[in-house]
PDB file of C-alpha atoms in Angstrom:
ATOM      1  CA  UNK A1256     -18.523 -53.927  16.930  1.00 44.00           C
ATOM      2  CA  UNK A1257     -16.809 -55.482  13.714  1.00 66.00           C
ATOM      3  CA  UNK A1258     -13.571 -56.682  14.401  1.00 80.00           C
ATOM      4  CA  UNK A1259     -11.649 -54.406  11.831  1.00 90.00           C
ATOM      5  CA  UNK A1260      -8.027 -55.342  10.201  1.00 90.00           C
ATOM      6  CA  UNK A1261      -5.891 -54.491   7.469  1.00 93.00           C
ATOM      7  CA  UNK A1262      -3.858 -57.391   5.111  1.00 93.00           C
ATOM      8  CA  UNK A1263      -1.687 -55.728   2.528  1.00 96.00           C
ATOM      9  CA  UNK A1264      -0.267 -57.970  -0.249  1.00 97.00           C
ATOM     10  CA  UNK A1265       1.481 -57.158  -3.612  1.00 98.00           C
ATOM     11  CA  UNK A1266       1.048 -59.764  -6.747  1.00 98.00           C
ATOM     12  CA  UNK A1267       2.166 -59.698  -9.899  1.00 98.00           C
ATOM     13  CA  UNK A1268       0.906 -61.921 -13.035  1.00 98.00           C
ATOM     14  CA  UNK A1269       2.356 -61.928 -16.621  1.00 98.00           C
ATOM     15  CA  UNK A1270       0.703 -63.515 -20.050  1.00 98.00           C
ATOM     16  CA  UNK A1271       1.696 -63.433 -23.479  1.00 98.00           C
ATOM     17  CA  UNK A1272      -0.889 -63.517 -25.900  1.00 98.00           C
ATOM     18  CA  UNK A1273      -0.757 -63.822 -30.083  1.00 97.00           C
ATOM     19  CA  UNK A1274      -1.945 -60.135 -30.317  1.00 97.00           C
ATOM     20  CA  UNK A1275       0.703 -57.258 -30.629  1.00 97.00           C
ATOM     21  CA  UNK A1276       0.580 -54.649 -27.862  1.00 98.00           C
ATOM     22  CA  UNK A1277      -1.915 -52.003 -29.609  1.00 97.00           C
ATOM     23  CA  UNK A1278      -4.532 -54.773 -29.910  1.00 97.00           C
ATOM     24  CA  UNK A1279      -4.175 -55.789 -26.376  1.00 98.00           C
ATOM     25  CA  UNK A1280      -4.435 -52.314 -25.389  1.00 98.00           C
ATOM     26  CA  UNK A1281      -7.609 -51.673 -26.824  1.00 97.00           C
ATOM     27  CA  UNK A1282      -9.297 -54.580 -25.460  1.00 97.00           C
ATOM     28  CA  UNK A1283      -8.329 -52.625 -22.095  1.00 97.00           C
ATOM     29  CA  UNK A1284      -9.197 -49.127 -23.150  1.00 97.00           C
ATOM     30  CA  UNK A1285     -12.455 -49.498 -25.340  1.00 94.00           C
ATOM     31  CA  UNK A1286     -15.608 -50.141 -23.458  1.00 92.00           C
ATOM     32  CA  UNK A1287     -17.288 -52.342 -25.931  1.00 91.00           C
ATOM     33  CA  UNK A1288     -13.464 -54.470 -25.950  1.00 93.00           C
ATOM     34  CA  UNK A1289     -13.234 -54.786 -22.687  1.00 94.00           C
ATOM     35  CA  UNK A1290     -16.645 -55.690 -21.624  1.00 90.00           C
ATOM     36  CA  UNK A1291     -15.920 -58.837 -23.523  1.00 90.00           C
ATOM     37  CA  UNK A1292     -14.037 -60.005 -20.886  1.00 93.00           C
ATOM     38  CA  UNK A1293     -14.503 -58.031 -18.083  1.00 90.00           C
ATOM     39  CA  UNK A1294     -17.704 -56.654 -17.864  1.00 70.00           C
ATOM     40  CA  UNK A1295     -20.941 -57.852 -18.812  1.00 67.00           C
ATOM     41  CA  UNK A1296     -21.570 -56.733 -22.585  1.00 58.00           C
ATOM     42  CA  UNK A1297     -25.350 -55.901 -22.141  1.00 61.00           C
ATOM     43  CA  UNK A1298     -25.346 -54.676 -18.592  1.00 69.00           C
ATOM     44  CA  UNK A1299     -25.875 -51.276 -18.370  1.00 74.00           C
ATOM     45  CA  UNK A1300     -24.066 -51.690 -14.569  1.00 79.00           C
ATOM     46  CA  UNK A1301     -20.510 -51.924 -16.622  1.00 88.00           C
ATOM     47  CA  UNK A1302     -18.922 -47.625 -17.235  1.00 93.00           C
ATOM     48  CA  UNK A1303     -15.847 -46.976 -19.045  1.00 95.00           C
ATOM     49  CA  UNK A1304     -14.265 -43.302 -19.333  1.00 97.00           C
ATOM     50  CA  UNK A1305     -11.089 -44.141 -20.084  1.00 98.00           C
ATOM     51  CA  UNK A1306      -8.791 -41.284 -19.551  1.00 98.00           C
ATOM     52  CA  UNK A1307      -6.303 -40.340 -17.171  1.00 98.00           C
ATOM     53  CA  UNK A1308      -8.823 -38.977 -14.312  1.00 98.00           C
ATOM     54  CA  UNK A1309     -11.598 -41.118 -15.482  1.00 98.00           C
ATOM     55  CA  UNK A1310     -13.527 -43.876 -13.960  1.00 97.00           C
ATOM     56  CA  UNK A1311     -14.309 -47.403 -14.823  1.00 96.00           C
ATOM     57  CA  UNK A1312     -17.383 -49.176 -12.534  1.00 94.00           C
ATOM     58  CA  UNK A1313     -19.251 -52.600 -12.361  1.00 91.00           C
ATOM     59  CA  UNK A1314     -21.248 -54.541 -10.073  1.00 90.00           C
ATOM     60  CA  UNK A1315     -22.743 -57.836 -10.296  1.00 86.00           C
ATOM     61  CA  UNK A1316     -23.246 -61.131  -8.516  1.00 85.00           C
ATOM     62  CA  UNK A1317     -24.948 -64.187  -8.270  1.00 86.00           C
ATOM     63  CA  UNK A1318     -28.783 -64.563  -8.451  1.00 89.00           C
ATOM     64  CA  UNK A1319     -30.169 -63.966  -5.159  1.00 90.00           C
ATOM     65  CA  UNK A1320     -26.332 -63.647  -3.327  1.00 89.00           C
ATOM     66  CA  UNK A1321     -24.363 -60.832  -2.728  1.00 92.00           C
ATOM     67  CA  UNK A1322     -23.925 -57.534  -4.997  1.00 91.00           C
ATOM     68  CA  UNK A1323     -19.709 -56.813  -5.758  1.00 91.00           C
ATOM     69  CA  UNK A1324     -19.166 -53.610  -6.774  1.00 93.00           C
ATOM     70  CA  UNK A1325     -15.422 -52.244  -8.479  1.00 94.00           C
ATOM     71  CA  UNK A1326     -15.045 -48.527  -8.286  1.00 96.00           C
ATOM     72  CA  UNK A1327     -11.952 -47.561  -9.927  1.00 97.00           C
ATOM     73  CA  UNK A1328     -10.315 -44.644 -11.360  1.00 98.00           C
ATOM     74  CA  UNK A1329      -7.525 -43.852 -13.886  1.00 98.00           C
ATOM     75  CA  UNK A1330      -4.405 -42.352 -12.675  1.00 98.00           C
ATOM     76  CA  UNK A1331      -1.793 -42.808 -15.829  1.00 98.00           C
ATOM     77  CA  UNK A1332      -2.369 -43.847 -18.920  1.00 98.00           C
ATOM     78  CA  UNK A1333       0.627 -43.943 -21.570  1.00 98.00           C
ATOM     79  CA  UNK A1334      -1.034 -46.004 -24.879  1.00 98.00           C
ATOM     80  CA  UNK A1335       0.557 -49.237 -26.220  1.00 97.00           C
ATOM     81  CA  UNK A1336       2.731 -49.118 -23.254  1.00 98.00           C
ATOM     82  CA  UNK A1337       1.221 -48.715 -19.505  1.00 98.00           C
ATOM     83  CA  UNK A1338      -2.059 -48.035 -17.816  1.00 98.00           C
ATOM     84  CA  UNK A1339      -2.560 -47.205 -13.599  1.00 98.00           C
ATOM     85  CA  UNK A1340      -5.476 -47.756 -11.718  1.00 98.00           C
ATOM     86  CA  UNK A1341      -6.612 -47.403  -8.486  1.00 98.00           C
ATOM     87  CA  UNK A1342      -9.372 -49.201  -7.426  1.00 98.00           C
ATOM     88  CA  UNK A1343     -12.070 -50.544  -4.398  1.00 98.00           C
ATOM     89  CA  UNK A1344     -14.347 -53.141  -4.363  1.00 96.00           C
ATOM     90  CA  UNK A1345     -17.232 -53.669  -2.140  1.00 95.00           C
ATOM     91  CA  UNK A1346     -19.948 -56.689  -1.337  1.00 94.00           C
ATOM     92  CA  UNK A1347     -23.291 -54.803  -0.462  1.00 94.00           C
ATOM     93  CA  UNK A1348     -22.340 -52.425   1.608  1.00 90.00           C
ATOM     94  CA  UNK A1349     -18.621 -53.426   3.378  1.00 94.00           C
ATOM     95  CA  UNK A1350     -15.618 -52.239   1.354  1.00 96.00           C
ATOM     96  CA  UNK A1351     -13.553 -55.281   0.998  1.00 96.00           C
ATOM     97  CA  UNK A1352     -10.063 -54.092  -0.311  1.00 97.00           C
ATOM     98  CA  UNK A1353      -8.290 -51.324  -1.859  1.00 98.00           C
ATOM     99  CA  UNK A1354      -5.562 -51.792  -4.616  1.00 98.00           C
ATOM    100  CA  UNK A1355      -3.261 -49.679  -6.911  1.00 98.00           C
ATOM    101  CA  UNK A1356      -2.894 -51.588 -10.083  1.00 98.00           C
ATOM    102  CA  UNK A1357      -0.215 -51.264 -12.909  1.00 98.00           C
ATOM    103  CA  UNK A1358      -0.971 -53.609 -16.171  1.00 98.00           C
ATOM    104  CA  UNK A1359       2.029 -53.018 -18.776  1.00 98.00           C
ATOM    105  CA  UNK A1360       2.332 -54.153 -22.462  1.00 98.00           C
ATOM    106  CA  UNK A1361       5.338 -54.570 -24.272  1.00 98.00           C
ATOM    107  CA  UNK A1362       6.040 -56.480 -27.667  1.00 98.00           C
ATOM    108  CA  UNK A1363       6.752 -60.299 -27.827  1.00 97.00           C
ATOM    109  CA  UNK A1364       8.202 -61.271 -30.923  1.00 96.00           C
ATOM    110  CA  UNK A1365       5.415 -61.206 -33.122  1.00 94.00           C
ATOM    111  CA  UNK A1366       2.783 -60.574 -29.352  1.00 97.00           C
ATOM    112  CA  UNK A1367       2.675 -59.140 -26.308  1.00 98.00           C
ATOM    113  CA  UNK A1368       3.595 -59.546 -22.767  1.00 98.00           C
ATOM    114  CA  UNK A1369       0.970 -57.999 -20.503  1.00 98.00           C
ATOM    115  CA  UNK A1370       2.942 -57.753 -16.935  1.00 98.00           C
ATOM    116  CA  UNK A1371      -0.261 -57.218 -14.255  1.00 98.00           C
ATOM    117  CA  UNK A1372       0.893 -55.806 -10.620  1.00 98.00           C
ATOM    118  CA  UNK A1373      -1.589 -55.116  -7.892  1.00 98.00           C
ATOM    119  CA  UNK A1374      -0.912 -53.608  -4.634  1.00 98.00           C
ATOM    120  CA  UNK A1375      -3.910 -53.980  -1.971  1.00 97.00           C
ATOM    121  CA  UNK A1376      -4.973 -53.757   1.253  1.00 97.00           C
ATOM    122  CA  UNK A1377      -7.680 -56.163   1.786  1.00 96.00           C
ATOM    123  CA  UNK A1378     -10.207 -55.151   4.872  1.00 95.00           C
ATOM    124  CA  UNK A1379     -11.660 -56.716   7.748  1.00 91.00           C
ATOM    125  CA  UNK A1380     -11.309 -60.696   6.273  1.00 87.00           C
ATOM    126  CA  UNK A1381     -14.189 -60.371   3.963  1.00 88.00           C
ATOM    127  CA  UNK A1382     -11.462 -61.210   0.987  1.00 89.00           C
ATOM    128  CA  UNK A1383      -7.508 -61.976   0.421  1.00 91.00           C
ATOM    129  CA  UNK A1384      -4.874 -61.839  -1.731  1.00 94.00           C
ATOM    130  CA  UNK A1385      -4.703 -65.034  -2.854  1.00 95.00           C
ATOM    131  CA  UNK A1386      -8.877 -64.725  -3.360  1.00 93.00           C
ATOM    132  CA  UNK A1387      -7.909 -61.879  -6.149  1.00 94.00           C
ATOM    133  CA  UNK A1388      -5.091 -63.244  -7.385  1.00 97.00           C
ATOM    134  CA  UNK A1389      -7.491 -66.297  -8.594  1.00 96.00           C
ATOM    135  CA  UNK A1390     -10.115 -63.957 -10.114  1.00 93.00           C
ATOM    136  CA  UNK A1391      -7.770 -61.651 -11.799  1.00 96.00           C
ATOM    137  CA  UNK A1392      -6.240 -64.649 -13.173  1.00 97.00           C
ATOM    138  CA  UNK A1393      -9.242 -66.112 -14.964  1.00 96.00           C
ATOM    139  CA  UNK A1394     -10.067 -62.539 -16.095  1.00 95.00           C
ATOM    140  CA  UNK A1395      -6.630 -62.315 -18.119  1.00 97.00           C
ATOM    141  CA  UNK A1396      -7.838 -66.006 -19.202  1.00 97.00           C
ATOM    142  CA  UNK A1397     -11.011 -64.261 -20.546  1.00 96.00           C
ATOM    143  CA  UNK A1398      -8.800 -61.777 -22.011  1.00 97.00           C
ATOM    144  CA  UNK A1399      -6.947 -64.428 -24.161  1.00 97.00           C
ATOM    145  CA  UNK A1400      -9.807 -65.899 -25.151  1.00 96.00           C
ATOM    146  CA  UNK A1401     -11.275 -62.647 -26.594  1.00 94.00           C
ATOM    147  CA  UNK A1402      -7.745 -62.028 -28.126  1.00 94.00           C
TER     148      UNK A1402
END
């Protein structure tokens, strides 16, 4: 039998980007925005319904390695200012972790500061905090890029 545990973990991320808070929304709340830098653009793997009760999914992974599927779905949604997620990912077929994520926008001067929080509960070792702390972090990278 697997040896099963649980690893909770709360992180929180903030970036300002040149973009005012509208703009920065959108590239979170329109499918062909944010598969940009967050999905693949021509995958047909990468779903968006974004609305409060709707779902957002992707999977992907390297040639030949393991497939990482996100499941997620939309729990409040207040435009230009807030969005809350909750999400699970999986590699093949183990559920890795579990999070409830909050990503905020609020004006800047003449930008936006996007404040990302993610509570999780990461399953069994197969990934960590600090693990998805590092990948969310070069998504909102991705995200400035595309800004």
């Amino acid at each position: 039998m697997t040896a099963r545990s649980s690893h909770h973990a709360t992180f929180a991320i903030e970036r300002t980007y040149p973009a005012p808070p509208a703009r920065v929304f959108a590239a979170w709340s329109s499918h062909e925005a944010k598969a940009q830098w967050f999905g693949a653009p021509n995958s047909s793997a990468y779903q968006l319904d974004f609305r409060v009760g709707g779902r957002e999914a992707n999977a992907g992974g390297p040639p030949g390695g393991p497939v990482y599927t996100y499941d997620a779905e939309y729990l409040d949604i207040v435009p230009d200012a807030r969005i809350v997620y909750a999400y699970a990912m999986s590699c093949d077929a183990d559920r890795i972790s579990a999070s409830v994520t909050t990503v905020e926008f609020v004006p800047d001067g003449d930008g936006s500061k996007l404040t990302y929080t993610e509570q999780g509960v990461y399953l069994d070792g197969h990934d960590t905090p600090e693990i998805r702390e590092g990948g969310t972090r070069e998504l909102l990278d991705q995200l400035g890029k595309v800004l």
